[in-house]
Amino acid sequence: MSQLAIFAADWLAISLLVFALYFPRHRRRDLVVAFLVVNIGVLAVASVLSTTAVAAGVGLGLFGVLSIIRLRSTELEQHEVAYYFSALALGLLAGLSPTPDWVTLTLMAMIVVVMVVGDHPRLLRRYRHQLIVLDQAYPDETVLIAHLEQTLGARVHRIVVQRLDLVNDTTTVEVRYQLAAERTSPVGAAGRTLVAR
């Protein structure tokens, strides 16, 4: 299989990843450009480096350097990190093109399939992760969990109290919980949701 066919497979894979999966599910336009440019940039550099004897080492080094630069430049959600690494991996696979060619195509397909399944909206859809500010101080963890379960209408699996303010009578808590089957929105009267993941 020619190198151009591998490049076309990379373009197809990154297009599916970005335009069929990421954007319809998450609607963040700025990362569409980032994923596309990172993929094509890594593909271009890796394909040039593939003619040298140190291609694999340089490719892994490039993967690491780009990851550090990108992850330090802005805060990303965990699913966005997964898409970012997928875009990098697709570019490296196509650029370095391990032989035989079916290995490259299989690995690229595996990355796309894993993202289709792993980021599917129906997968573990009732599980939530939020940072909540409550308008009362809860020094007792058992009482706090009971209040959160009642407020959220959910089963709390884990909490981490980030701030307990006895002067201003507030509690900031990170909560991991599972919504009841009939409950669709984790909105409570006594808490204000600051961050939802």
mmCIF file of C-alpha atoms in Angstrom:
data_model
loop_
_atom_site.group_PDB
_atom_site.id
_atom_site.type_symbol
_atom_site.label_atom_id
_atom_site.label_comp_id
_atom_site.label_asym_id
_atom_site.label_seq_id
_atom_site.Cartn_x
_atom_site.Cartn_y
_atom_site.Cartn_z
ATOM 1 C CA MET A 1 0.000 0.000 0.000
ATOM 2 C CA SER A 2 1.355 3.422 -0.909
ATOM 3 C CA GLN A 3 2.188 6.146 1.577
ATOM 4 C CA LEU A 4 -0.545 8.293 0.057
ATOM 5 C CA ALA A 5 -3.119 5.631 0.893
ATOM 6 C CA ILE A 6 -1.913 5.625 4.526
ATOM 7 C CA PHE A 7 -2.192 9.422 4.576
ATOM 8 C CA ALA A 8 -5.730 9.168 3.201
ATOM 9 C CA ALA A 9 -6.571 6.642 5.922
ATOM 10 C CA ASP A 10 -5.245 9.075 8.536
ATOM 11 C CA TRP A 11 -7.334 11.903 7.083
ATOM 12 C CA LEU A 12 -10.416 9.677 7.145
ATOM 13 C CA ALA A 13 -9.727 8.584 10.731
ATOM 14 C CA ILE A 14 -9.123 12.108 12.081
ATOM 15 C CA SER A 15 -12.185 13.400 10.190
ATOM 16 C CA LEU A 16 -14.359 10.722 11.785
ATOM 17 C CA LEU A 17 -12.834 11.407 15.182
ATOM 18 C CA VAL A 18 -13.380 15.175 14.995
ATOM 19 C CA PHE A 19 -16.450 15.721 12.823
ATOM 20 C CA ALA A 20 -18.457 12.560 13.511
ATOM 21 C CA LEU A 21 -17.580 12.050 17.182
ATOM 22 C CA TYR A 22 -16.067 15.000 19.032
ATOM 23 C CA PHE A 23 -17.893 18.023 17.657
ATOM 24 C CA PRO A 24 -21.426 16.538 17.554
ATOM 25 C CA ARG A 25 -21.001 15.306 21.139
ATOM 26 C CA HIS A 26 -19.156 18.220 22.760
ATOM 27 C CA ARG A 27 -19.550 21.292 20.473
ATOM 28 C CA ARG A 28 -16.219 22.935 21.278
ATOM 29 C CA ARG A 29 -15.084 24.559 18.052
ATOM 30 C CA ASP A 30 -11.614 25.687 19.148
ATOM 31 C CA LEU A 31 -10.506 22.111 19.798
ATOM 32 C CA VAL A 32 -11.639 20.994 16.346
ATOM 33 C CA VAL A 33 -8.877 23.123 14.844
ATOM 34 C CA ALA A 34 -6.389 21.946 17.487
ATOM 35 C CA PHE A 35 -7.074 18.244 16.874
ATOM 36 C CA LEU A 36 -6.831 18.614 13.086
ATOM 37 C CA VAL A 37 -3.625 20.660 13.132
ATOM 38 C CA VAL A 38 -1.938 18.454 15.715
ATOM 39 C CA ASN A 39 -2.782 15.342 13.711
ATOM 40 C CA ILE A 40 -1.629 16.693 10.350
ATOM 41 C CA GLY A 41 1.430 18.383 11.867
ATOM 42 C CA VAL A 42 2.559 15.216 13.602
ATOM 43 C CA LEU A 43 1.840 13.229 10.441
ATOM 44 C CA ALA A 44 4.023 15.586 8.367
ATOM 45 C CA VAL A 45 6.929 15.616 10.838
ATOM 46 C CA ALA A 46 6.770 11.871 11.518
ATOM 47 C CA SER A 47 6.696 11.022 7.799
ATOM 48 C CA VAL A 48 9.848 13.083 7.235
ATOM 49 C CA LEU A 49 11.563 11.543 10.256
ATOM 50 C CA SER A 50 10.570 8.011 9.219
ATOM 51 C CA THR A 51 13.480 7.959 6.759
ATOM 52 C CA THR A 52 16.024 8.326 9.571
ATOM 53 C CA ALA A 53 17.413 5.517 11.704
ATOM 54 C CA VAL A 54 16.089 7.049 14.922
ATOM 55 C CA ALA A 55 12.510 7.457 13.747
ATOM 56 C CA ALA A 56 10.829 5.562 16.588
ATOM 57 C CA GLY A 57 12.727 7.382 19.340
ATOM 58 C CA VAL A 58 12.220 10.774 17.734
ATOM 59 C CA GLY A 59 8.530 9.992 17.212
ATOM 60 C CA LEU A 60 8.011 9.109 20.858
ATOM 61 C CA GLY A 61 9.952 12.187 21.929
ATOM 62 C CA LEU A 62 7.806 14.355 19.668
ATOM 63 C CA PHE A 63 4.679 12.735 21.141
ATOM 64 C CA GLY A 64 5.851 13.598 24.668
ATOM 65 C CA VAL A 65 6.952 17.167 23.905
ATOM 66 C CA LEU A 66 3.739 18.049 22.095
ATOM 67 C CA SER A 67 1.698 16.549 24.910
ATOM 68 C CA ILE A 68 3.458 18.612 27.557
ATOM 69 C CA ILE A 69 3.152 21.838 25.556
ATOM 70 C CA ARG A 70 -0.543 21.323 24.800
ATOM 71 C CA LEU A 71 -1.581 20.139 28.239
ATOM 72 C CA ARG A 72 0.203 23.026 29.958
ATOM 73 C CA SER A 73 -1.284 25.692 27.683
ATOM 74 C CA THR A 74 -4.935 25.337 28.703
ATOM 75 C CA GLU A 75 -7.143 23.269 30.931
ATOM 76 C CA LEU A 76 -8.749 20.305 29.195
ATOM 77 C CA GLU A 77 -11.474 17.959 30.326
ATOM 78 C CA GLN A 78 -10.449 14.309 30.540
ATOM 79 C CA HIS A 79 -12.411 13.330 27.420
ATOM 80 C CA GLU A 80 -10.681 16.150 25.522
ATOM 81 C CA VAL A 81 -7.296 14.796 26.616
ATOM 82 C CA ALA A 82 -8.344 11.420 25.195
ATOM 83 C CA TYR A 83 -9.274 13.004 21.853
ATOM 84 C CA TYR A 84 -6.010 14.949 21.829
ATOM 85 C CA PHE A 85 -3.896 11.840 22.376
ATOM 86 C CA SER A 86 -5.936 9.988 19.757
ATOM 87 C CA ALA A 87 -5.191 12.720 17.209
ATOM 88 C CA LEU A 88 -1.486 12.527 18.096
ATOM 89 C CA ALA A 89 -1.416 8.737 17.895
ATOM 90 C CA LEU A 90 -3.174 8.677 14.511
ATOM 91 C CA GLY A 91 -0.659 11.136 13.093
ATOM 92 C CA LEU A 92 2.300 9.171 14.424
ATOM 93 C CA LEU A 93 0.961 5.858 13.152
ATOM 94 C CA ALA A 94 0.388 7.222 9.664
ATOM 95 C CA GLY A 95 3.669 9.123 9.605
ATOM 96 C CA LEU A 96 5.889 6.316 10.849
ATOM 97 C CA SER A 97 3.847 3.609 9.050
ATOM 98 C CA PRO A 98 4.966 0.388 10.737
ATOM 99 C CA THR A 99 5.072 -2.563 8.359
ATOM 100 C CA PRO A 100 3.032 -4.433 7.265
ATOM 101 C CA ASP A 101 0.486 -1.781 6.304
ATOM 102 C CA TRP A 102 -2.461 -3.682 7.788
ATOM 103 C CA VAL A 103 -0.931 -3.129 11.239
ATOM 104 C CA THR A 104 -1.132 0.651 10.776
ATOM 105 C CA LEU A 105 -4.710 0.500 9.492
ATOM 106 C CA THR A 106 -5.799 -1.861 12.273
ATOM 107 C CA LEU A 107 -4.283 0.310 14.997
ATOM 108 C CA MET A 108 -5.870 3.443 13.534
ATOM 109 C CA ALA A 109 -9.258 1.718 13.365
ATOM 110 C CA MET A 110 -8.843 0.535 16.965
ATOM 111 C CA ILE A 111 -8.272 4.094 18.171
ATOM 112 C CA VAL A 112 -11.413 5.368 16.432
ATOM 113 C CA VAL A 113 -13.537 2.438 17.653
ATOM 114 C CA VAL A 114 -12.347 2.877 21.245
ATOM 115 C CA MET A 115 -13.324 6.552 21.111
ATOM 116 C CA VAL A 116 -16.731 5.709 19.601
ATOM 117 C CA VAL A 117 -17.467 3.331 22.472
ATOM 118 C CA GLY A 118 -15.616 5.046 25.316
ATOM 119 C CA ASP A 119 -17.126 8.492 24.717
ATOM 120 C CA HIS A 120 -20.617 7.292 23.845
ATOM 121 C CA PRO A 121 -23.302 9.355 25.657
ATOM 122 C CA ARG A 122 -25.123 6.207 26.792
ATOM 123 C CA LEU A 123 -22.063 4.649 28.423
ATOM 124 C CA LEU A 124 -22.373 5.120 32.214
ATOM 125 C CA ARG A 125 -24.689 8.075 31.519
ATOM 126 C CA ARG A 126 -26.139 8.267 35.037
ATOM 127 C CA TYR A 127 -22.742 8.764 36.656
ATOM 128 C CA ARG A 128 -21.733 12.354 37.404
ATOM 129 C CA HIS A 129 -18.841 14.271 38.890
ATOM 130 C CA GLN A 130 -19.416 17.776 40.260
ATOM 131 C CA LEU A 131 -17.914 20.415 42.467
ATOM 132 C CA ILE A 132 -20.726 21.766 44.660
ATOM 133 C CA VAL A 133 -20.894 24.696 47.082
ATOM 134 C CA LEU A 134 -23.461 24.191 49.850
ATOM 135 C CA ASP A 135 -24.823 27.087 51.891
ATOM 136 C CA GLN A 136 -24.212 25.289 55.183
ATOM 137 C CA ALA A 137 -21.113 23.914 56.907
ATOM 138 C CA TYR A 138 -21.179 20.104 57.239
ATOM 139 C CA PRO A 139 -18.382 18.884 59.537
ATOM 140 C CA ASP A 140 -20.016 15.434 59.805
ATOM 141 C CA GLU A 141 -19.362 13.424 56.638
ATOM 142 C CA THR A 142 -22.331 11.098 57.177
ATOM 143 C CA VAL A 143 -24.746 14.039 57.432
ATOM 144 C CA LEU A 144 -23.113 15.644 54.394
ATOM 145 C CA ILE A 145 -23.568 12.492 52.291
ATOM 146 C CA ALA A 146 -27.202 12.162 53.357
ATOM 147 C CA HIS A 147 -27.850 15.817 52.459
ATOM 148 C CA LEU A 148 -26.153 15.439 49.071
ATOM 149 C CA GLU A 149 -28.130 12.306 48.244
ATOM 150 C CA GLN A 150 -31.375 14.052 49.113
ATOM 151 C CA THR A 151 -30.453 17.228 47.233
ATOM 152 C CA LEU A 152 -29.196 15.474 44.110
ATOM 153 C CA GLY A 153 -31.712 12.641 44.138
ATOM 154 C CA ALA A 154 -28.801 10.285 43.641
ATOM 155 C CA ARG A 155 -26.592 7.710 45.292
ATOM 156 C CA VAL A 156 -23.294 9.287 46.365
ATOM 157 C CA HIS A 157 -20.297 7.044 45.756
ATOM 158 C CA ARG A 158 -17.460 9.329 46.852
ATOM 159 C CA ILE A 159 -16.957 12.780 48.301
ATOM 160 C CA VAL A 160 -13.913 14.950 48.891
ATOM 161 C CA VAL A 161 -14.493 18.011 51.053
ATOM 162 C CA GLN A 162 -12.345 20.727 49.520
ATOM 163 C CA ARG A 163 -13.303 23.509 51.893
ATOM 164 C CA LEU A 164 -15.250 23.641 55.134
ATOM 165 C CA ASP A 165 -15.888 27.282 56.088
ATOM 166 C CA LEU A 166 -17.362 27.500 59.586
ATOM 167 C CA VAL A 167 -17.251 31.303 59.594
ATOM 168 C CA ASN A 168 -19.243 31.825 56.387
ATOM 169 C CA ASP A 169 -21.194 28.586 56.911
ATOM 170 C CA THR A 170 -20.393 26.943 53.540
ATOM 171 C CA THR A 171 -19.045 23.603 52.352
ATOM 172 C CA THR A 172 -17.279 23.040 49.042
ATOM 173 C CA VAL A 173 -17.318 19.372 48.122
ATOM 174 C CA GLU A 174 -16.367 17.274 45.112
ATOM 175 C CA VAL A 175 -19.012 14.604 44.574
ATOM 176 C CA ARG A 176 -19.089 11.448 42.469
ATOM 177 C CA TYR A 177 -22.600 10.065 42.293
ATOM 178 C CA GLN A 178 -25.111 8.009 40.306
ATOM 179 C CA LEU A 179 -28.461 9.499 39.332
ATOM 180 C CA ALA A 180 -31.631 7.568 39.990
ATOM 181 C CA ALA A 181 -33.170 6.129 36.809
ATOM 182 C CA GLU A 182 -35.990 8.674 36.676
ATOM 183 C CA ARG A 183 -33.851 11.716 37.619
ATOM 184 C CA THR A 184 -32.256 13.521 34.681
ATOM 185 C CA SER A 185 -30.969 16.808 36.102
ATOM 186 C CA PRO A 186 -28.717 17.090 39.180
ATOM 187 C CA VAL A 187 -30.092 20.426 40.417
ATOM 188 C CA GLY A 188 -30.639 20.991 44.110
ATOM 189 C CA ALA A 189 -32.136 23.810 46.102
ATOM 190 C CA ALA A 190 -29.369 23.983 48.676
ATOM 191 C CA GLY A 191 -26.385 23.757 46.373
ATOM 192 C CA ARG A 192 -24.952 25.694 43.455
ATOM 193 C CA THR A 193 -23.109 23.690 40.855
ATOM 194 C CA LEU A 194 -19.800 25.311 39.943
ATOM 195 C CA VAL A 195 -18.131 22.673 37.838
ATOM 196 C CA ALA A 196 -19.716 19.647 36.196
ATOM 197 C CA ARG A 197 -17.772 16.829 34.551
#
